[in-house]
PDB file of C-alpha atoms in Angstrom:
ATOM      1  CA  MET H   1     -82.603 148.580 -96.721  1.00  0.00           C
ATOM      2  CA  ASN H   2     -86.253 148.692 -97.175  1.00  0.00           C
ATOM      3  CA  PHE H   3     -87.106 152.157 -98.566  1.00  0.00           C
ATOM      4  CA  GLU H   4     -90.759 152.220 -97.627  1.00  0.00           C
ATOM      5  CA  GLY H   5     -91.338 155.251 -95.474  1.00  0.00           C
ATOM      6  CA  LYS H   6     -87.664 156.354 -95.571  1.00  0.00           C
ATOM      7  CA  VAL H   7     -86.802 159.971 -96.379  1.00  0.00           C
ATOM      8  CA  VAL H   8     -84.334 160.106 -99.231  1.00  0.00           C
ATOM      9  CA  ILE H   9     -82.563 163.265-100.637  1.00  0.00           C
ATOM     10  CA  VAL H  10     -81.551 162.930-104.301  1.00  0.00           C
ATOM     11  CA  THR H  11     -79.388 165.759-105.627  1.00  0.00           C
ATOM     12  CA  GLY H  12     -79.259 166.367-109.321  1.00  0.00           C
ATOM     13  CA  ALA H  13     -82.940 165.199-109.515  1.00  0.00           C
ATOM     14  CA  SER H  14     -84.034 167.434-112.246  1.00  0.00           C
ATOM     15  CA  SER H  15     -82.841 165.016-115.167  1.00  0.00           C
ATOM     16  CA  GLY H  16     -80.964 161.836-116.147  1.00  0.00           C
ATOM     17  CA  ILE H  17     -80.076 159.351-113.324  1.00  0.00           C
ATOM     18  CA  GLY H  18     -81.326 161.519-110.499  1.00  0.00           C
ATOM     19  CA  TYR H  19     -84.775 161.934-112.098  1.00  0.00           C
ATOM     20  CA  GLU H  20     -85.047 158.090-112.557  1.00  0.00           C
ATOM     21  CA  LEU H  21     -83.829 157.537-109.112  1.00  0.00           C
ATOM     22  CA  ALA H  22     -86.545 159.835-107.694  1.00  0.00           C
ATOM     23  CA  LEU H  23     -89.401 158.163-109.769  1.00  0.00           C
ATOM     24  CA  GLN H  24     -88.183 154.621-108.833  1.00  0.00           C
ATOM     25  CA  LEU H  25     -87.713 155.356-105.019  1.00  0.00           C
ATOM     26  CA  ALA H  26     -91.298 157.008-104.842  1.00  0.00           C
ATOM     27  CA  GLN H  27     -92.609 153.760-106.436  1.00  0.00           C
ATOM     28  CA  LYS H  28     -90.938 151.988-103.424  1.00  0.00           C
ATOM     29  CA  LYS H  29     -92.826 154.304-101.091  1.00  0.00           C
ATOM     30  CA  ALA H  30     -89.880 156.420-100.079  1.00  0.00           C
ATOM     31  CA  LYS H  31     -90.481 160.046 -99.282  1.00  0.00           C
ATOM     32  CA  VAL H  32     -88.163 161.754-101.811  1.00  0.00           C
ATOM     33  CA  VAL H  33     -86.565 165.178-101.510  1.00  0.00           C
ATOM     34  CA  LEU H  34     -85.800 166.629-105.014  1.00  0.00           C
ATOM     35  CA  VAL H  35     -82.754 168.684-105.186  1.00  0.00           C
ATOM     36  CA  ALA H  36     -81.474 170.590-108.277  1.00  0.00           C
ATOM     37  CA  ARG H  37     -80.974 174.163-109.478  1.00  0.00           C
ATOM     38  CA  ARG H  38     -83.834 174.121-112.062  1.00  0.00           C
ATOM     39  CA  GLU H  39     -86.975 174.764-109.958  1.00  0.00           C
ATOM     40  CA  ASN H  40     -89.411 174.300-112.842  1.00  0.00           C
ATOM     41  CA  LEU H  41     -88.220 170.768-113.628  1.00  0.00           C
ATOM     42  CA  LEU H  42     -88.352 169.839-109.894  1.00  0.00           C
ATOM     43  CA  ASP H  43     -91.821 171.233-109.589  1.00  0.00           C
ATOM     44  CA  SER H  44     -92.894 169.173-112.522  1.00  0.00           C
ATOM     45  CA  LEU H  45     -91.195 165.883-111.192  1.00  0.00           C
ATOM     46  CA  ALA H  46     -92.735 166.490-107.774  1.00  0.00           C
ATOM     47  CA  GLN H  47     -96.236 166.874-109.302  1.00  0.00           C
ATOM     48  CA  LYS H  48     -95.765 163.604-111.294  1.00  0.00           C
ATOM     49  CA  ILE H  49     -94.700 161.701-108.188  1.00  0.00           C
ATOM     50  CA  ARG H  50     -97.742 163.062-106.177  1.00  0.00           C
ATOM     51  CA  GLN H  51    -100.136 162.344-108.940  1.00  0.00           C
ATOM     52  CA  GLU H  52     -98.951 158.681-108.590  1.00  0.00           C
ATOM     53  CA  GLY H  53     -99.606 158.748-104.840  1.00  0.00           C
ATOM     54  CA  GLY H  54     -96.066 159.423-103.717  1.00  0.00           C
ATOM     55  CA  VAL H  55     -94.592 162.031-101.379  1.00  0.00           C
ATOM     56  CA  ALA H  56     -92.042 164.538-102.812  1.00  0.00           C
ATOM     57  CA  LEU H  57     -90.413 167.795-101.624  1.00  0.00           C
ATOM     58  CA  PRO H  58     -88.694 169.978-104.324  1.00  0.00           C
ATOM     59  CA  ILE H  59     -85.958 172.152-103.168  1.00  0.00           C
ATOM     60  CA  ALA H  60     -84.149 174.341-105.716  1.00  0.00           C
ATOM     61  CA  MET H  61     -80.583 175.089-104.627  1.00  0.00           C
ATOM     62  CA  ASP H  62     -76.961 174.884-105.607  1.00  0.00           C
ATOM     63  CA  VAL H  63     -74.989 172.068-103.875  1.00  0.00           C
ATOM     64  CA  SER H  64     -71.717 173.959-104.336  1.00  0.00           C
ATOM     65  CA  ARG H  65     -72.920 176.487-101.727  1.00  0.00           C
ATOM     66  CA  ARG H  66     -72.479 175.101 -98.304  1.00  0.00           C
ATOM     67  CA  PHE H  67     -75.082 177.174 -96.535  1.00  0.00           C
ATOM     68  CA  GLN H  68     -77.658 176.122 -99.021  1.00  0.00           C
ATOM     69  CA  VAL H  69     -76.859 172.409 -98.527  1.00  0.00           C
ATOM     70  CA  GLU H  70     -77.273 172.957 -94.806  1.00  0.00           C
ATOM     71  CA  MET H  71     -80.587 174.782 -95.311  1.00  0.00           C
ATOM     72  CA  MET H  72     -81.812 172.041 -97.541  1.00  0.00           C
ATOM     73  CA  VAL H  73     -81.079 169.442 -94.994  1.00  0.00           C
ATOM     74  CA  GLN H  74     -82.631 171.363 -92.259  1.00  0.00           C
ATOM     75  CA  ARG H  75     -85.837 171.898 -94.303  1.00  0.00           C
ATOM     76  CA  THR H  76     -85.943 168.167 -95.030  1.00  0.00           C
ATOM     77  CA  VAL H  77     -85.822 167.316 -91.497  1.00  0.00           C
ATOM     78  CA  SER H  78     -88.275 170.098 -90.517  1.00  0.00           C
ATOM     79  CA  GLU H  79     -91.021 169.005 -93.160  1.00  0.00           C
ATOM     80  CA  MET H  80     -90.197 165.296 -93.323  1.00  0.00           C
ATOM     81  CA  GLY H  81     -89.349 164.667 -89.721  1.00  0.00           C
ATOM     82  CA  ARG H  82     -86.218 162.718 -90.363  1.00  0.00           C
ATOM     83  CA  LEU H  83     -83.630 161.926 -92.805  1.00  0.00           C
ATOM     84  CA  ASP H  84     -82.417 158.398 -93.763  1.00  0.00           C
ATOM     85  CA  VAL H  85     -80.507 158.470 -96.972  1.00  0.00           C
ATOM     86  CA  LEU H  86     -78.536 160.979 -99.017  1.00  0.00           C
ATOM     87  CA  ILE H  87     -77.802 160.412-102.719  1.00  0.00           C
ATOM     88  CA  ASN H  88     -75.055 162.625-103.901  1.00  0.00           C
ATOM     89  CA  ASN H  89     -75.763 162.501-107.550  1.00  0.00           C
ATOM     90  CA  ALA H  90     -75.381 166.082-108.852  1.00  0.00           C
ATOM     91  CA  GLY H  91     -72.496 166.509-111.254  1.00  0.00           C
ATOM     92  CA  ILE H  92     -71.239 168.692-114.103  1.00  0.00           C
ATOM     93  CA  SER H  93     -68.388 168.746-116.572  1.00  0.00           C
ATOM     94  CA  PRO H  94     -68.086 172.063-118.227  1.00  0.00           C
ATOM     95  CA  ALA H  95     -64.330 172.019-119.236  1.00  0.00           C
ATOM     96  CA  LYS H  96     -63.536 171.129-122.774  1.00  0.00           C
ATOM     97  CA  GLY H  97     -60.422 169.940-124.578  1.00  0.00           C
ATOM     98  CA  THR H  98     -57.198 169.131-122.915  1.00  0.00           C
ATOM     99  CA  LEU H  99     -56.261 170.225-119.388  1.00  0.00           C
ATOM    100  CA  LEU H 100     -53.867 172.845-120.946  1.00  0.00           C
ATOM    101  CA  GLU H 101     -57.084 174.307-122.717  1.00  0.00           C
ATOM    102  CA  ASN H 102     -59.248 174.192-119.563  1.00  0.00           C
ATOM    103  CA  SER H 103     -59.907 177.442-117.676  1.00  0.00           C
ATOM    104  CA  GLU H 104     -59.371 177.721-113.952  1.00  0.00           C
ATOM    105  CA  GLU H 105     -63.022 178.769-113.523  1.00  0.00           C
ATOM    106  CA  ASP H 106     -64.340 175.587-115.250  1.00  0.00           C
ATOM    107  CA  VAL H 107     -61.991 173.244-113.146  1.00  0.00           C
ATOM    108  CA  ARG H 108     -62.943 174.896-109.830  1.00  0.00           C
ATOM    109  CA  ARG H 109     -66.562 174.850-110.734  1.00  0.00           C
ATOM    110  CA  THR H 110     -66.239 171.120-111.489  1.00  0.00           C
ATOM    111  CA  MET H 111     -64.697 170.376-108.099  1.00  0.00           C
ATOM    112  CA  ASP H 112     -67.070 172.657-106.179  1.00  0.00           C
ATOM    113  CA  VAL H 113     -70.117 170.698-107.539  1.00  0.00           C
ATOM    114  CA  ASN H 114     -68.880 167.160-108.000  1.00  0.00           C
ATOM    115  CA  PHE H 115     -66.710 166.917-104.919  1.00  0.00           C
ATOM    116  CA  MET H 116     -67.359 169.861-102.578  1.00  0.00           C
ATOM    117  CA  GLY H 117     -71.101 169.458-103.042  1.00  0.00           C
ATOM    118  CA  GLY H 118     -70.839 165.818-101.727  1.00  0.00           C
ATOM    119  CA  LEU H 119     -68.537 166.828 -98.868  1.00  0.00           C
ATOM    120  CA  TYR H 120     -71.059 169.526 -97.775  1.00  0.00           C
ATOM    121  CA  GLY H 121     -73.773 166.893 -98.037  1.00  0.00           C
ATOM    122  CA  VAL H 122     -71.930 164.569 -95.618  1.00  0.00           C
ATOM    123  CA  TRP H 123     -71.253 167.348 -93.082  1.00  0.00           C
ATOM    124  CA  ALA H 124     -74.939 168.439 -93.003  1.00  0.00           C
ATOM    125  CA  SER H 125     -76.701 165.104 -93.192  1.00  0.00           C
ATOM    126  CA  ALA H 126     -74.675 162.563 -91.182  1.00  0.00           C
ATOM    127  CA  PRO H 127     -75.787 163.924 -87.737  1.00  0.00           C
ATOM    128  CA  HIS H 128     -79.394 163.654 -88.833  1.00  0.00           C
ATOM    129  CA  ILE H 129     -79.164 160.229 -90.392  1.00  0.00           C
ATOM    130  CA  GLU H 130     -77.502 159.142 -87.190  1.00  0.00           C
ATOM    131  CA  LYS H 131     -80.480 160.443 -85.136  1.00  0.00           C
ATOM    132  CA  SER H 132     -82.720 158.470 -87.271  1.00  0.00           C
ATOM    133  CA  GLY H 133     -81.050 155.335 -86.225  1.00  0.00           C
ATOM    134  CA  GLY H 134     -78.635 155.061 -89.211  1.00  0.00           C
ATOM    135  CA  GLY H 135     -79.008 154.867 -92.904  1.00  0.00           C
ATOM    136  CA  GLN H 136     -77.012 155.539 -96.030  1.00  0.00           C
ATOM    137  CA  ILE H 137     -74.873 157.984 -97.817  1.00  0.00           C
ATOM    138  CA  VAL H 138     -74.540 157.232-101.573  1.00  0.00           C
ATOM    139  CA  PHE H 139     -72.146 158.721-104.062  1.00  0.00           C
ATOM    140  CA  VAL H 140     -72.934 158.490-107.658  1.00  0.00           C
ATOM    141  CA  SER H 141     -69.313 158.636-108.875  1.00  0.00           C
ATOM    142  CA  SER H 142     -68.160 157.284-112.268  1.00  0.00           C
ATOM    143  CA  ILE H 143     -65.904 154.634-113.755  1.00  0.00           C
ATOM    144  CA  VAL H 144     -63.630 157.462-114.684  1.00  0.00           C
ATOM    145  CA  GLY H 145     -63.211 157.872-110.957  1.00  0.00           C
ATOM    146  CA  LYS H 146     -61.099 154.701-111.162  1.00  0.00           C
ATOM    147  CA  ARG H 147     -59.506 155.316-114.648  1.00  0.00           C
ATOM    148  CA  GLY H 148     -58.809 158.660-116.005  1.00  0.00           C
ATOM    149  CA  ILE H 149     -59.360 159.416-119.707  1.00  0.00           C
ATOM    150  CA  PRO H 150     -58.208 162.192-122.019  1.00  0.00           C
ATOM    151  CA  PHE H 151     -60.009 165.459-122.491  1.00  0.00           C
ATOM    152  CA  ASN H 152     -61.851 164.854-119.167  1.00  0.00           C
ATOM    153  CA  ALA H 153     -59.144 165.795-116.663  1.00  0.00           C
ATOM    154  CA  ALA H 154     -61.201 168.005-114.371  1.00  0.00           C
ATOM    155  CA  TYR H 155     -64.156 165.745-114.383  1.00  0.00           C
ATOM    156  CA  CYS H 156     -61.920 162.561-113.702  1.00  0.00           C
ATOM    157  CA  ALA H 157     -60.034 164.389-110.957  1.00  0.00           C
ATOM    158  CA  SER H 158     -63.265 165.211-109.232  1.00  0.00           C
ATOM    159  CA  LYS H 159     -64.595 161.742-109.335  1.00  0.00           C
ATOM    160  CA  PHE H 160     -61.320 160.327-108.065  1.00  0.00           C
ATOM    161  CA  ALA H 161     -61.568 162.679-105.196  1.00  0.00           C
ATOM    162  CA  VAL H 162     -65.220 161.418-104.519  1.00  0.00           C
ATOM    163  CA  GLN H 163     -63.809 157.887-104.494  1.00  0.00           C
ATOM    164  CA  GLY H 164     -61.187 158.867-101.921  1.00  0.00           C
ATOM    165  CA  LEU H 165     -63.638 160.579 -99.725  1.00  0.00           C
ATOM    166  CA  ALA H 166     -66.030 157.630 -99.764  1.00  0.00           C
ATOM    167  CA  GLU H 167     -63.373 155.141 -98.936  1.00  0.00           C
ATOM    168  CA  SER H 168     -62.016 157.430 -96.104  1.00  0.00           C
ATOM    169  CA  ILE H 169     -65.426 158.040 -94.326  1.00  0.00           C
ATOM    170  CA  ARG H 170     -66.663 154.545 -94.784  1.00  0.00           C
ATOM    171  CA  PRO H 171     -65.114 153.232 -91.570  1.00  0.00           C
ATOM    172  CA  GLU H 172     -65.674 156.488 -89.797  1.00  0.00           C
ATOM    173  CA  LEU H 173     -69.387 156.512 -90.410  1.00  0.00           C
ATOM    174  CA  ALA H 174     -69.801 152.745 -89.901  1.00  0.00           C
ATOM    175  CA  LYS H 175     -69.709 153.522 -86.219  1.00  0.00           C
ATOM    176  CA  LYS H 176     -72.651 155.576 -86.480  1.00  0.00           C
ATOM    177  CA  ASN H 177     -74.619 152.973 -88.408  1.00  0.00           C
ATOM    178  CA  ILE H 178     -74.274 154.898 -91.728  1.00  0.00           C
ATOM    179  CA  ARG H 179     -73.226 152.820 -94.779  1.00  0.00           C
ATOM    180  CA  VAL H 180     -71.402 154.598 -97.488  1.00  0.00           C
ATOM    181  CA  ILE H 181     -71.982 153.243-101.026  1.00  0.00           C
ATOM    182  CA  THR H 182     -70.225 154.248-104.203  1.00  0.00           C
ATOM    183  CA  ILE H 183     -71.630 153.840-107.673  1.00  0.00           C
ATOM    184  CA  CYS H 184     -69.297 153.740-110.652  1.00  0.00           C
ATOM    185  CA  PRO H 185     -71.399 153.843-113.915  1.00  0.00           C
ATOM    186  CA  PRO H 186     -69.956 154.110-117.395  1.00  0.00           C
ATOM    187  CA  GLY H 187     -71.588 156.387-120.073  1.00  0.00           C
ATOM    188  CA  VAL H 188     -75.325 156.811-119.507  1.00  0.00           C
ATOM    189  CA  ASP H 189     -77.899 158.185-121.861  1.00  0.00           C
ATOM    190  CA  THR H 190     -78.896 161.415-120.093  1.00  0.00           C
ATOM    191  CA  PRO H 191     -79.011 165.196-120.924  1.00  0.00           C
ATOM    192  CA  PHE H 192     -75.650 165.518-119.220  1.00  0.00           C
ATOM    193  CA  TYR H 193     -73.679 165.826-122.433  1.00  0.00           C
ATOM    194  CA  ILE H 194     -75.913 168.449-123.901  1.00  0.00           C
ATOM    195  CA  ASN H 195     -76.102 170.332-120.467  1.00  0.00           C
ATOM    196  CA  ASN H 196     -72.420 170.486-120.436  1.00  0.00           C
ATOM    197  CA  GLY H 197     -72.032 171.401-124.143  1.00  0.00           C
ATOM    198  CA  LYS H 198     -70.483 168.170-125.195  1.00  0.00           C
ATOM    199  CA  SER H 199     -71.063 165.982-128.191  1.00  0.00           C
ATOM    200  CA  ARG H 200     -73.308 163.018-127.502  1.00  0.00           C
ATOM    201  CA  ARG H 201     -71.236 160.912-130.048  1.00  0.00           C
ATOM    202  CA  ARG H 202     -69.390 158.071-128.368  1.00  0.00           C
ATOM    203  CA  GLU H 203     -67.484 155.190-129.601  1.00  0.00           C
ATOM    204  CA  PHE H 204     -69.508 152.881-127.264  1.00  0.00           C
ATOM    205  CA  ARG H 205     -73.094 152.629-126.459  1.00  0.00           C
ATOM    206  CA  LEU H 206     -74.749 154.566-123.610  1.00  0.00           C
ATOM    207  CA  HIS H 207     -76.767 152.844-121.025  1.00  0.00           C
ATOM    208  CA  SER H 208     -80.253 153.992-120.106  1.00  0.00           C
ATOM    209  CA  ALA H 209     -80.773 155.946-117.073  1.00  0.00           C
ATOM    210  CA  GLN H 210     -83.721 153.794-116.065  1.00  0.00           C
ATOM    211  CA  LYS H 211     -81.508 150.719-115.939  1.00  0.00           C
ATOM    212  CA  ILE H 212     -78.744 152.497-113.961  1.00  0.00           C
ATOM    213  CA  ALA H 213     -81.074 153.893-111.512  1.00  0.00           C
ATOM    214  CA  ARG H 214     -82.701 150.457-110.984  1.00  0.00           C
ATOM    215  CA  MET H 215     -79.342 148.910-110.311  1.00  0.00           C
ATOM    216  CA  ILE H 216     -78.311 151.666-107.822  1.00  0.00           C
ATOM    217  CA  ILE H 217     -81.590 151.187-105.834  1.00  0.00           C
ATOM    218  CA  ARG H 218     -80.914 147.395-105.824  1.00  0.00           C
ATOM    219  CA  ALA H 219     -77.355 148.049-104.503  1.00  0.00           C
ATOM    220  CA  CYS H 220     -78.859 150.263-101.723  1.00  0.00           C
ATOM    221  CA  GLU H 221     -81.356 147.606-100.843  1.00  0.00           C
ATOM    222  CA  ASN H 222     -78.598 145.085-100.584  1.00  0.00           C
ATOM    223  CA  GLU H 223     -76.228 147.560 -98.837  1.00  0.00           C
ATOM    224  CA  LYS H 224     -73.207 146.822-101.177  1.00  0.00           C
ATOM    225  CA  ARG H 225     -70.170 148.744-100.585  1.00  0.00           C
ATOM    226  CA  GLU H 226     -69.547 149.649-104.222  1.00  0.00           C
ATOM    227  CA  LEU H 227     -71.305 149.063-107.530  1.00  0.00           C
ATOM    228  CA  LEU H 228     -69.822 148.850-111.034  1.00  0.00           C
ATOM    229  CA  PRO H 229     -73.182 148.231-112.672  1.00  0.00           C
ATOM    230  CA  THR H 230     -72.322 147.256-116.090  1.00  0.00           C
ATOM    231  CA  LEU H 231     -69.971 144.768-117.926  1.00  0.00           C
ATOM    232  CA  ASP H 232     -67.974 147.586-119.628  1.00  0.00           C
ATOM    233  CA  ALA H 233     -67.422 149.330-116.420  1.00  0.00           C
ATOM    234  CA  LYS H 234     -66.158 146.246-114.754  1.00  0.00           C
ATOM    235  CA  LEU H 235     -63.876 145.525-117.855  1.00  0.00           C
ATOM    236  CA  LEU H 236     -62.371 148.933-117.923  1.00  0.00           C
ATOM    237  CA  HIS H 237     -61.526 148.678-114.128  1.00  0.00           C
ATOM    238  CA  VAL H 238     -60.019 145.235-114.198  1.00  0.00           C
ATOM    239  CA  LEU H 239     -58.006 145.895-117.314  1.00  0.00           C
ATOM    240  CA  SER H 240     -56.695 149.077-116.039  1.00  0.00           C
ATOM    241  CA  PHE H 241     -55.618 147.494-112.851  1.00  0.00           C
ATOM    242  CA  PHE H 242     -53.761 144.507-114.566  1.00  0.00           C
ATOM    243  CA  MET H 243     -52.594 146.134-117.793  1.00  0.00           C
ATOM    244  CA  PRO H 244     -52.419 149.892-117.245  1.00  0.00           C
ATOM    245  CA  GLY H 245     -49.776 150.494-120.036  1.00  0.00           C
ATOM    246  CA  VAL H 246     -51.941 148.724-122.552  1.00  0.00           C
ATOM    247  CA  MET H 247     -55.033 150.667-121.598  1.00  0.00           C
ATOM    248  CA  ASP H 248     -53.142 153.895-121.766  1.00  0.00           C
ATOM    249  CA  TRP H 249     -52.531 153.036-125.391  1.00  0.00           C
ATOM    250  CA  ALA H 250     -55.838 151.754-126.199  1.00  0.00           C
ATOM    251  CA  ILE H 251     -57.694 154.815-124.599  1.00  0.00           C
ATOM    252  CA  ALA H 252     -55.526 157.147-126.344  1.00  0.00           C
ATOM    253  CA  LYS H 253     -56.348 155.428-129.710  1.00  0.00           C
ATOM    254  CA  VAL H 254     -60.073 155.538-128.942  1.00  0.00           C
ATOM    255  CA  LYS H 255     -60.042 159.160-127.870  1.00  0.00           C
ATOM    256  CA  LYS H 256     -57.775 160.035-130.713  1.00  0.00           C
ATOM    257  CA  VAL H 257     -55.191 161.767-128.672  1.00  0.00           C
TER     258      VAL H 257
END
């Protein structure tokens, strides 16, 4: 896909991967719709994009509310004239500790944002993308949507659900000329950990949001089915498939279970 002139919605655009995706897509002359809850950060990003000659529409809303997602898509089409790409990037992970220590409220909120937010996005955007002649729906999932890890049960479950959703609708939407792309990054150096009250300390290095965003855009341009963007993501996936018992032991050691 050539992004020039395309209208692209990016959820979770106020920071991290979403922020970098918006900037880099605008540099490729896409018209970017910036979606997140923090209006002041969206306005600042939109101003930055406009100062560099780009087109940006900030919309502050909560992706876990279906009516807000529908209104966001309607406003996009009304003001931009069309919709070509939806990038479901918004995500949270408020639950801490083991599953037995997690509250029902945190687990439900995680599923509402990470999974239901993407589902609402598909329902709202797919008819408009089809009317534009086709396009893409992108899910920024995670490598832990392919391999669960301790102390992240709710987040992992939400990302596994995203993977299942994407795989299920991929052949359904192909008939409408809508390609479904899943992205499974490992740990990325973003405000995600601080925003969710988690330690930034990791036993492995975090990848830059700029690099991951660049790889996501390249995957969309090449219309890949799925992207595991880094070597550590690929290794975790492959080793978990061929040696699941060994990986259970290794991950438990690393996470100090």
